[in-house]
PDB file of C-alpha atoms in Angstrom:
ATOM      1  CA  MET L1413     -26.096  -2.418  81.181  1.00 57.00           C
ATOM      2  CA  THR L1414     -27.419   0.970  82.263  1.00 88.00           C
ATOM      3  CA  GLU L1415     -30.159   2.313  80.007  1.00 94.00           C
ATOM      4  CA  VAL L1416     -30.410   6.059  79.474  1.00 97.00           C
ATOM      5  CA  ILE L1417     -33.380   5.715  77.101  1.00 98.00           C
ATOM      6  CA  ALA L1418     -36.073   3.048  77.341  1.00 98.00           C
ATOM      7  CA  ALA L1419     -39.149   3.269  75.100  1.00 98.00           C
ATOM      8  CA  SER L1420     -41.988   0.744  75.157  1.00 97.00           C
ATOM      9  CA  GLU L1421     -44.617   0.582  72.385  1.00 97.00           C
ATOM     10  CA  LEU L1422     -44.106   4.311  71.867  1.00 98.00           C
ATOM     11  CA  SER L1423     -46.507   5.772  69.299  1.00 97.00           C
ATOM     12  CA  LYS L1424     -47.481   9.088  67.773  1.00 97.00           C
ATOM     13  CA  THR L1425     -50.270   9.561  65.265  1.00 96.00           C
ATOM     14  CA  TYR L1426     -51.443  12.600  63.345  1.00 94.00           C
ATOM     15  CA  GLY L1427     -54.936  11.830  62.134  1.00 92.00           C
ATOM     16  CA  GLU L1428     -54.561   8.597  60.195  1.00 90.00           C
ATOM     17  CA  VAL L1429     -50.790   8.920  59.850  1.00 92.00           C
ATOM     18  CA  LYS L1430     -48.694   6.787  62.213  1.00 94.00           C
ATOM     19  CA  ALA L1431     -45.509   8.858  62.505  1.00 96.00           C
ATOM     20  CA  VAL L1432     -44.136   6.514  65.202  1.00 96.00           C
ATOM     21  CA  ASP L1433     -45.783   3.112  65.420  1.00 96.00           C
ATOM     22  CA  ALA L1434     -45.373   1.095  68.642  1.00 97.00           C
ATOM     23  CA  VAL L1435     -41.566   1.437  68.880  1.00 97.00           C
ATOM     24  CA  THR L1436     -39.779  -0.431  71.660  1.00 97.00           C
ATOM     25  CA  LEU L1437     -36.190   0.702  71.948  1.00 96.00           C
ATOM     26  CA  SER L1438     -33.387   0.997  74.489  1.00 97.00           C
ATOM     27  CA  VAL L1439     -30.136   2.976  74.455  1.00 97.00           C
ATOM     28  CA  ARG L1440     -27.295   2.050  76.783  1.00 96.00           C
ATOM     29  CA  LYS L1441     -25.113   4.509  78.658  1.00 96.00           C
ATOM     30  CA  GLY L1442     -21.958   5.379  76.728  1.00 96.00           C
ATOM     31  CA  ALA L1443     -23.385   4.534  73.309  1.00 97.00           C
ATOM     32  CA  LEU L1444     -23.144   6.614  70.183  1.00 97.00           C
ATOM     33  CA  PHE L1445     -26.552   5.519  68.968  1.00 98.00           C
ATOM     34  CA  GLY L1446     -27.793   6.135  65.444  1.00 97.00           C
ATOM     35  CA  LEU L1447     -31.486   6.185  64.564  1.00 97.00           C
ATOM     36  CA  LEU L1448     -31.570   5.566  60.823  1.00 96.00           C
ATOM     37  CA  GLY L1449     -34.325   5.811  58.278  1.00 93.00           C
ATOM     38  CA  PRO L1450     -35.431   7.337  54.995  1.00 90.00           C
ATOM     39  CA  ASN L1451     -36.947  10.807  54.965  1.00 88.00           C
ATOM     40  CA  GLY L1452     -40.368  10.680  56.598  1.00 88.00           C
ATOM     41  CA  SER L1453     -39.617   7.515  58.570  1.00 92.00           C
ATOM     42  CA  GLY L1454     -40.345   9.091  61.980  1.00 93.00           C
ATOM     43  CA  LYS L1455     -36.829   9.952  63.175  1.00 94.00           C
ATOM     44  CA  THR L1456     -37.528  13.596  64.000  1.00 93.00           C
ATOM     45  CA  THR L1457     -40.822  12.695  65.665  1.00 95.00           C
ATOM     46  CA  MET L1458     -38.987  10.132  67.790  1.00 96.00           C
ATOM     47  CA  ILE L1459     -36.522  12.750  69.037  1.00 96.00           C
ATOM     48  CA  LYS L1460     -39.360  15.156  69.818  1.00 95.00           C
ATOM     49  CA  LEU L1461     -41.100  12.429  71.815  1.00 97.00           C
ATOM     50  CA  LEU L1462     -37.966  11.469  73.746  1.00 97.00           C
ATOM     51  CA  THR L1463     -37.262  15.095  74.655  1.00 96.00           C
ATOM     52  CA  GLY L1464     -40.821  15.802  75.757  1.00 94.00           C
ATOM     53  CA  GLN L1465     -41.506  18.322  72.997  1.00 94.00           C
ATOM     54  CA  ILE L1466     -44.630  16.424  71.942  1.00 95.00           C
ATOM     55  CA  ARG L1467     -46.820  13.957  73.828  1.00 96.00           C
ATOM     56  CA  PRO L1468     -47.152  10.358  72.676  1.00 97.00           C
ATOM     57  CA  THR L1469     -50.423   8.925  71.444  1.00 97.00           C
ATOM     58  CA  GLY L1470     -49.590   5.608  73.080  1.00 97.00           C
ATOM     59  CA  GLY L1471     -46.900   3.683  74.887  1.00 97.00           C
ATOM     60  CA  SER L1472     -44.277   5.134  77.228  1.00 97.00           C
ATOM     61  CA  ALA L1473     -40.641   6.143  77.489  1.00 98.00           C
ATOM     62  CA  VAL L1474     -38.153   6.987  80.210  1.00 97.00           C
ATOM     63  CA  VAL L1475     -35.124   9.196  79.537  1.00 98.00           C
ATOM     64  CA  LEU L1476     -32.419   9.464  82.231  1.00 97.00           C
ATOM     65  CA  GLY L1477     -34.922   7.955  84.647  1.00 96.00           C
ATOM     66  CA  LEU L1478     -37.594  10.574  83.889  1.00 97.00           C
ATOM     67  CA  ASP L1479     -40.961   9.886  82.268  1.00 97.00           C
ATOM     68  CA  ILE L1480     -41.433  11.819  79.012  1.00 97.00           C
ATOM     69  CA  VAL L1481     -45.045  12.672  79.882  1.00 97.00           C
ATOM     70  CA  LYS L1482     -44.727  13.325  83.607  1.00 97.00           C
ATOM     71  CA  ASP L1483     -41.488  15.328  83.529  1.00 97.00           C
ATOM     72  CA  PRO L1484     -40.668  16.673  80.044  1.00 96.00           C
ATOM     73  CA  ILE L1485     -39.118  19.850  81.461  1.00 95.00           C
ATOM     74  CA  GLY L1486     -36.833  17.811  83.711  1.00 96.00           C
ATOM     75  CA  ILE L1487     -35.610  15.886  80.677  1.00 96.00           C
ATOM     76  CA  ARG L1488     -34.909  19.030  78.652  1.00 94.00           C
ATOM     77  CA  GLU L1489     -33.003  20.496  81.605  1.00 94.00           C
ATOM     78  CA  ARG L1490     -30.651  17.518  81.673  1.00 95.00           C
ATOM     79  CA  VAL L1491     -30.094  16.750  77.991  1.00 97.00           C
ATOM     80  CA  GLY L1492     -28.645  18.616  75.029  1.00 96.00           C
ATOM     81  CA  ILE L1493     -30.841  18.968  71.936  1.00 95.00           C
ATOM     82  CA  ILE L1494     -30.003  19.965  68.382  1.00 92.00           C
ATOM     83  CA  PRO L1495     -33.130  20.080  66.194  1.00 86.00           C
ATOM     84  CA  GLU L1496     -33.182  19.313  62.482  1.00 77.00           C
ATOM     85  CA  GLN L1497     -33.874  22.953  61.654  1.00 72.00           C
ATOM     86  CA  GLU L1498     -31.368  25.178  63.452  1.00 67.00           C
ATOM     87  CA  THR L1499     -33.293  28.090  64.956  1.00 79.00           C
ATOM     88  CA  PRO L1500     -31.242  30.441  67.157  1.00 87.00           C
ATOM     89  CA  PRO L1501     -33.167  33.695  67.810  1.00 88.00           C
ATOM     90  CA  SER L1502     -32.675  36.029  64.854  1.00 88.00           C
ATOM     91  CA  PHE L1503     -32.520  39.189  66.991  1.00 92.00           C
ATOM     92  CA  LEU L1504     -29.572  38.044  69.157  1.00 96.00           C
ATOM     93  CA  THR L1505     -25.900  37.828  68.302  1.00 97.00           C
ATOM     94  CA  ALA L1506     -24.132  34.492  68.671  1.00 96.00           C
ATOM     95  CA  THR L1507     -22.580  35.646  71.967  1.00 97.00           C
ATOM     96  CA  GLU L1508     -25.887  36.955  73.286  1.00 97.00           C
ATOM     97  CA  TYR L1509     -27.588  33.670  72.455  1.00 96.00           C
ATOM     98  CA  LEU L1510     -25.022  31.595  74.341  1.00 96.00           C
ATOM     99  CA  ASP L1511     -25.195  34.054  77.250  1.00 96.00           C
ATOM    100  CA  PHE L1512     -28.967  33.537  77.259  1.00 95.00           C
ATOM    101  CA  VAL L1513     -28.584  29.742  77.232  1.00 95.00           C
ATOM    102  CA  GLY L1514     -26.072  30.011  80.082  1.00 95.00           C
ATOM    103  CA  ALA L1515     -28.493  32.123  82.133  1.00 95.00           C
ATOM    104  CA  VAL L1516     -31.415  29.756  81.543  1.00 93.00           C
ATOM    105  CA  ARG L1517     -29.297  26.736  82.467  1.00 94.00           C
ATOM    106  CA  LYS L1518     -27.688  28.593  85.391  1.00 93.00           C
ATOM    107  CA  ILE L1519     -24.128  27.949  84.172  1.00 95.00           C
ATOM    108  CA  PRO L1520     -21.773  30.109  86.275  1.00 92.00           C
ATOM    109  CA  ASP L1521     -18.915  30.055  83.755  1.00 93.00           C
ATOM    110  CA  ALA L1522     -21.054  30.213  80.615  1.00 93.00           C
ATOM    111  CA  SER L1523     -19.004  32.993  78.989  1.00 94.00           C
ATOM    112  CA  GLU L1524     -15.787  31.001  79.319  1.00 95.00           C
ATOM    113  CA  ARG L1525     -17.462  27.888  77.957  1.00 96.00           C
ATOM    114  CA  ALA L1526     -18.872  29.877  75.040  1.00 96.00           C
ATOM    115  CA  GLU L1527     -15.367  31.079  74.167  1.00 96.00           C
ATOM    116  CA  GLU L1528     -14.185  27.473  74.129  1.00 96.00           C
ATOM    117  CA  TRP L1529     -16.885  26.633  71.596  1.00 96.00           C
ATOM    118  CA  PHE L1530     -16.087  29.634  69.417  1.00 97.00           C
ATOM    119  CA  ASP L1531     -12.504  28.347  69.341  1.00 96.00           C
ATOM    120  CA  LEU L1532     -13.346  24.670  68.850  1.00 95.00           C
ATOM    121  CA  LEU L1533     -15.779  25.197  65.977  1.00 95.00           C
ATOM    122  CA  GLU L1534     -13.766  28.042  64.492  1.00 95.00           C
ATOM    123  CA  PHE L1535     -16.352  30.829  64.402  1.00 96.00           C
ATOM    124  CA  LYS L1536     -14.823  33.367  66.752  1.00 96.00           C
ATOM    125  CA  ASP L1537     -15.144  36.013  64.074  1.00 97.00           C
ATOM    126  CA  LYS L1538     -18.953  35.576  64.144  1.00 96.00           C
ATOM    127  CA  ARG L1539     -19.409  36.163  67.901  1.00 95.00           C
ATOM    128  CA  ASN L1540     -21.062  39.550  67.442  1.00 96.00           C
ATOM    129  CA  VAL L1541     -23.026  38.802  64.279  1.00 96.00           C
ATOM    130  CA  LEU L1542     -26.818  38.611  64.509  1.00 96.00           C
ATOM    131  CA  CYS L1543     -28.076  35.046  64.174  1.00 94.00           C
ATOM    132  CA  LYS L1544     -30.258  36.027  61.219  1.00 94.00           C
ATOM    133  CA  ASP L1545     -27.115  37.018  59.326  1.00 95.00           C
ATOM    134  CA  LEU L1546     -25.194  33.802  60.006  1.00 94.00           C
ATOM    135  CA  SER L1547     -24.757  31.164  57.309  1.00 93.00           C
ATOM    136  CA  ARG L1548     -26.524  27.837  57.774  1.00 91.00           C
ATOM    137  CA  GLY L1549     -23.238  26.168  58.679  1.00 92.00           C
ATOM    138  CA  THR L1550     -22.451  28.774  61.327  1.00 94.00           C
ATOM    139  CA  ARG L1551     -25.959  28.531  62.782  1.00 93.00           C
ATOM    140  CA  GLN L1552     -25.373  24.790  63.045  1.00 93.00           C
ATOM    141  CA  LYS L1553     -22.137  25.457  64.939  1.00 94.00           C
ATOM    142  CA  LEU L1554     -24.036  27.736  67.308  1.00 95.00           C
ATOM    143  CA  MET L1555     -26.690  25.091  67.904  1.00 94.00           C
ATOM    144  CA  PHE L1556     -23.946  22.581  68.712  1.00 94.00           C
ATOM    145  CA  ALA L1557     -22.502  25.006  71.240  1.00 96.00           C
ATOM    146  CA  GLN L1558     -25.856  25.579  72.981  1.00 95.00           C
ATOM    147  CA  ALA L1559     -26.514  21.839  73.185  1.00 95.00           C
ATOM    148  CA  PHE L1560     -23.176  20.954  74.786  1.00 96.00           C
ATOM    149  CA  ILE L1561     -22.320  24.088  76.751  1.00 96.00           C
ATOM    150  CA  HIS L1562     -23.627  22.558  80.013  1.00 95.00           C
ATOM    151  CA  GLY L1563     -21.871  19.201  79.503  1.00 95.00           C
ATOM    152  CA  PRO L1564     -25.020  17.032  79.313  1.00 96.00           C
ATOM    153  CA  VAL L1565     -24.846  13.310  80.050  1.00 97.00           C
ATOM    154  CA  LEU L1566     -27.084  12.749  77.013  1.00 98.00           C
ATOM    155  CA  ALA L1567     -27.406  14.698  73.767  1.00 97.00           C
ATOM    156  CA  LEU L1568     -30.001  14.095  71.050  1.00 97.00           C
ATOM    157  CA  ILE L1569     -29.036  15.424  67.624  1.00 94.00           C
ATOM    158  CA  ASP L1570     -31.160  15.476  64.471  1.00 92.00           C
ATOM    159  CA  GLU L1571     -28.940  15.191  61.346  1.00 87.00           C
ATOM    160  CA  PRO L1572     -25.739  16.374  63.055  1.00 86.00           C
ATOM    161  CA  LEU L1573     -23.547  16.932  59.981  1.00 86.00           C
ATOM    162  CA  ILE L1574     -26.002  18.125  57.361  1.00 83.00           C
ATOM    163  CA  ASN L1575     -24.818  21.756  57.134  1.00 85.00           C
ATOM    164  CA  PHE L1576     -21.087  21.210  57.692  1.00 90.00           C
ATOM    165  CA  ASP L1577     -18.264  21.112  55.174  1.00 92.00           C
ATOM    166  CA  PRO L1578     -15.989  18.017  55.159  1.00 92.00           C
ATOM    167  CA  ILE L1579     -13.402  19.590  57.492  1.00 93.00           C
ATOM    168  CA  MET L1580     -15.992  20.558  60.089  1.00 94.00           C
ATOM    169  CA  GLN L1581     -17.711  17.178  59.738  1.00 93.00           C
ATOM    170  CA  ASP L1582     -14.446  15.464  60.631  1.00 94.00           C
ATOM    171  CA  LEU L1583     -13.931  17.733  63.653  1.00 94.00           C
ATOM    172  CA  VAL L1584     -17.466  17.133  64.924  1.00 93.00           C
ATOM    173  CA  LYS L1585     -17.252  13.368  64.446  1.00 93.00           C
ATOM    174  CA  GLU L1586     -14.049  13.338  66.489  1.00 94.00           C
ATOM    175  CA  TYR L1587     -15.706  15.422  69.215  1.00 95.00           C
ATOM    176  CA  LEU L1588     -18.703  13.060  69.437  1.00 95.00           C
ATOM    177  CA  ALA L1589     -16.438  10.000  69.620  1.00 94.00           C
ATOM    178  CA  ASP L1590     -14.422  11.567  72.451  1.00 95.00           C
ATOM    179  CA  TYR L1591     -17.617  12.587  74.245  1.00 95.00           C
ATOM    180  CA  VAL L1592     -18.926   9.039  74.576  1.00 96.00           C
ATOM    181  CA  LYS L1593     -15.509   7.812  75.726  1.00 95.00           C
ATOM    182  CA  LYS L1594     -16.158   9.889  78.855  1.00 93.00           C
ATOM    183  CA  GLY L1595     -19.202   7.758  79.666  1.00 93.00           C
ATOM    184  CA  ARG L1596     -21.757  10.109  78.162  1.00 96.00           C
ATOM    185  CA  THR L1597     -24.292   9.160  75.506  1.00 98.00           C
ATOM    186  CA  ILE L1598     -25.081  10.545  72.064  1.00 98.00           C
ATOM    187  CA  PHE L1599     -28.317   9.795  70.188  1.00 98.00           C
ATOM    188  CA  ILE L1600     -28.328  10.931  66.565  1.00 96.00           C
ATOM    189  CA  SER L1601     -30.882  10.574  63.804  1.00 93.00           C
ATOM    190  CA  THR L1602     -29.598  10.508  60.250  1.00 89.00           C
ATOM    191  CA  HIS L1603     -30.149   9.112  56.784  1.00 85.00           C
ATOM    192  CA  ILE L1604     -26.429   9.311  55.950  1.00 87.00           C
ATOM    193  CA  LEU L1605     -25.580   5.636  56.333  1.00 90.00           C
ATOM    194  CA  GLU L1606     -21.829   5.889  55.777  1.00 90.00           C
ATOM    195  CA  VAL L1607     -21.494   8.352  58.664  1.00 88.00           C
ATOM    196  CA  ALA L1608     -23.552   6.117  60.938  1.00 91.00           C
ATOM    197  CA  GLU L1609     -21.403   3.093  60.122  1.00 92.00           C
ATOM    198  CA  GLU L1610     -18.252   5.104  60.772  1.00 92.00           C
ATOM    199  CA  ILE L1611     -19.104   6.641  64.154  1.00 94.00           C
ATOM    200  CA  CYS L1612     -22.010   4.743  65.755  1.00 96.00           C
ATOM    201  CA  SER L1613     -21.627   1.882  68.217  1.00 96.00           C
ATOM    202  CA  ASP L1614     -25.325   0.948  68.081  1.00 96.00           C
ATOM    203  CA  PHE L1615     -28.123   1.638  65.652  1.00 96.00           C
ATOM    204  CA  ALA L1616     -31.804   1.175  64.917  1.00 97.00           C
ATOM    205  CA  ILE L1617     -33.704   1.384  61.642  1.00 96.00           C
ATOM    206  CA  LEU L1618     -37.101   3.055  61.334  1.00 95.00           C
ATOM    207  CA  HIS L1619     -39.319   2.779  58.273  1.00 94.00           C
ATOM    208  CA  ARG L1620     -42.798   4.265  58.048  1.00 93.00           C
ATOM    209  CA  GLY L1621     -42.736   4.751  61.794  1.00 94.00           C
ATOM    210  CA  ARG L1622     -41.981   1.113  62.594  1.00 95.00           C
ATOM    211  CA  LEU L1623     -38.804  -0.342  64.055  1.00 96.00           C
ATOM    212  CA  LEU L1624     -37.194  -2.812  61.655  1.00 95.00           C
ATOM    213  CA  HIS L1625     -33.990  -3.560  63.570  1.00 94.00           C
ATOM    214  CA  SER L1626     -31.907  -2.540  66.573  1.00 95.00           C
ATOM    215  CA  GLY L1627     -28.465  -3.702  67.656  1.00 95.00           C
ATOM    216  CA  PRO L1628     -24.687  -3.079  67.728  1.00 95.00           C
ATOM    217  CA  VAL L1629     -22.932  -2.026  64.529  1.00 94.00           C
ATOM    218  CA  ALA L1630     -20.220  -4.595  65.328  1.00 92.00           C
ATOM    219  CA  ASP L1631     -22.711  -7.413  64.796  1.00 93.00           C
ATOM    220  CA  LEU L1632     -22.832  -6.544  61.100  1.00 91.00           C
ATOM    221  CA  ALA L1633     -19.074  -6.878  60.763  1.00 84.00           C
ATOM    222  CA  LEU L1634     -19.237 -10.330  62.344  1.00 87.00           C
ATOM    223  CA  ARG L1635     -21.663 -11.311  59.586  1.00 87.00           C
ATOM    224  CA  ASN L1636     -19.442  -9.660  56.948  1.00 88.00           C
ATOM    225  CA  GLU L1637     -22.138  -7.104  56.173  1.00 90.00           C
ATOM    226  CA  HIS L1638     -22.016  -3.334  55.805  1.00 90.00           C
ATOM    227  CA  LEU L1639     -24.610  -0.980  57.220  1.00 92.00           C
ATOM    228  CA  PRO L1640     -25.727   0.633  53.914  1.00 89.00           C
ATOM    229  CA  GLY L1641     -26.455  -2.733  52.275  1.00 91.00           C
ATOM    230  CA  PHE L1642     -28.160  -4.097  55.396  1.00 92.00           C
ATOM    231  CA  PHE L1643     -30.278  -0.953  55.682  1.00 92.00           C
ATOM    232  CA  LEU L1644     -31.371  -0.999  52.041  1.00 90.00           C
ATOM    233  CA  SER L1645     -32.348  -4.664  52.125  1.00 89.00           C
ATOM    234  CA  LEU L1646     -34.492  -4.197  55.236  1.00 90.00           C
ATOM    235  CA  VAL L1647     -36.195  -1.043  53.973  1.00 88.00           C
ATOM    236  CA  ARG L1648     -36.926  -2.594  50.579  1.00 85.00           C
ATOM    237  CA  GLU L1649     -38.454  -5.611  52.300  1.00 80.00           C
ATOM    238  CA  GLY L1650     -40.490  -3.247  54.468  1.00 65.00           C
ATOM    239  CA  ARG L1651     -41.849  -1.420  51.444  1.00 65.00           C
ATOM    240  CA  HIS L1652     -43.116  -4.647  49.947  1.00 54.00           C
ATOM    241  CA  ALA L1653     -44.485  -6.018  53.233  1.00 54.00           C
TER     242      ALA L1653
END
């Protein structure tokens, strides 16, 4: 098994708050991996750590063979990232933003790739609209485009479907499933358990910054369990621990 993410005792504290508490976790190549947890469980902090946006308080992690402390820029160059709060620059149009991303990432055919995304996510009519005037759902589409426009081998997505209507959710889920079939890896964080059970091959559960479980979704089916029930039982036990 080839690991694209390997974290060991990874921690992040803010004062007395342990946002991520000694998490040891691995993600295999070709997985659609779901990091699950209630609000405030540390999911967003975990993604920020793995993408080198913040430095850990303790422990270590390697992403695509690169250390998150020693080479955070190298990691961000190679991965795709969609943050929880979509934030394309308000003063650029959708086309200008993707042109900017293409220039930063040195993508020679960025304009053609951008057109493909406008078609795929059905927002061609918003190409020349300023980002500040886009709806939340359209901004989410734009953030998807910027994350995947360079064809990354690994993408990390915080709450991937939160601003999409049911039709767009279905389209995006299909795209993510096809993406991992090509040998690439998707890492999502979400609290929508039904979506995770539907699309993820592997999952982990965080609660209060601590890892409660990690493993394949298929293992639950072998035990005749469903992810929502399994999740709730573990989290309730964790609250009373």
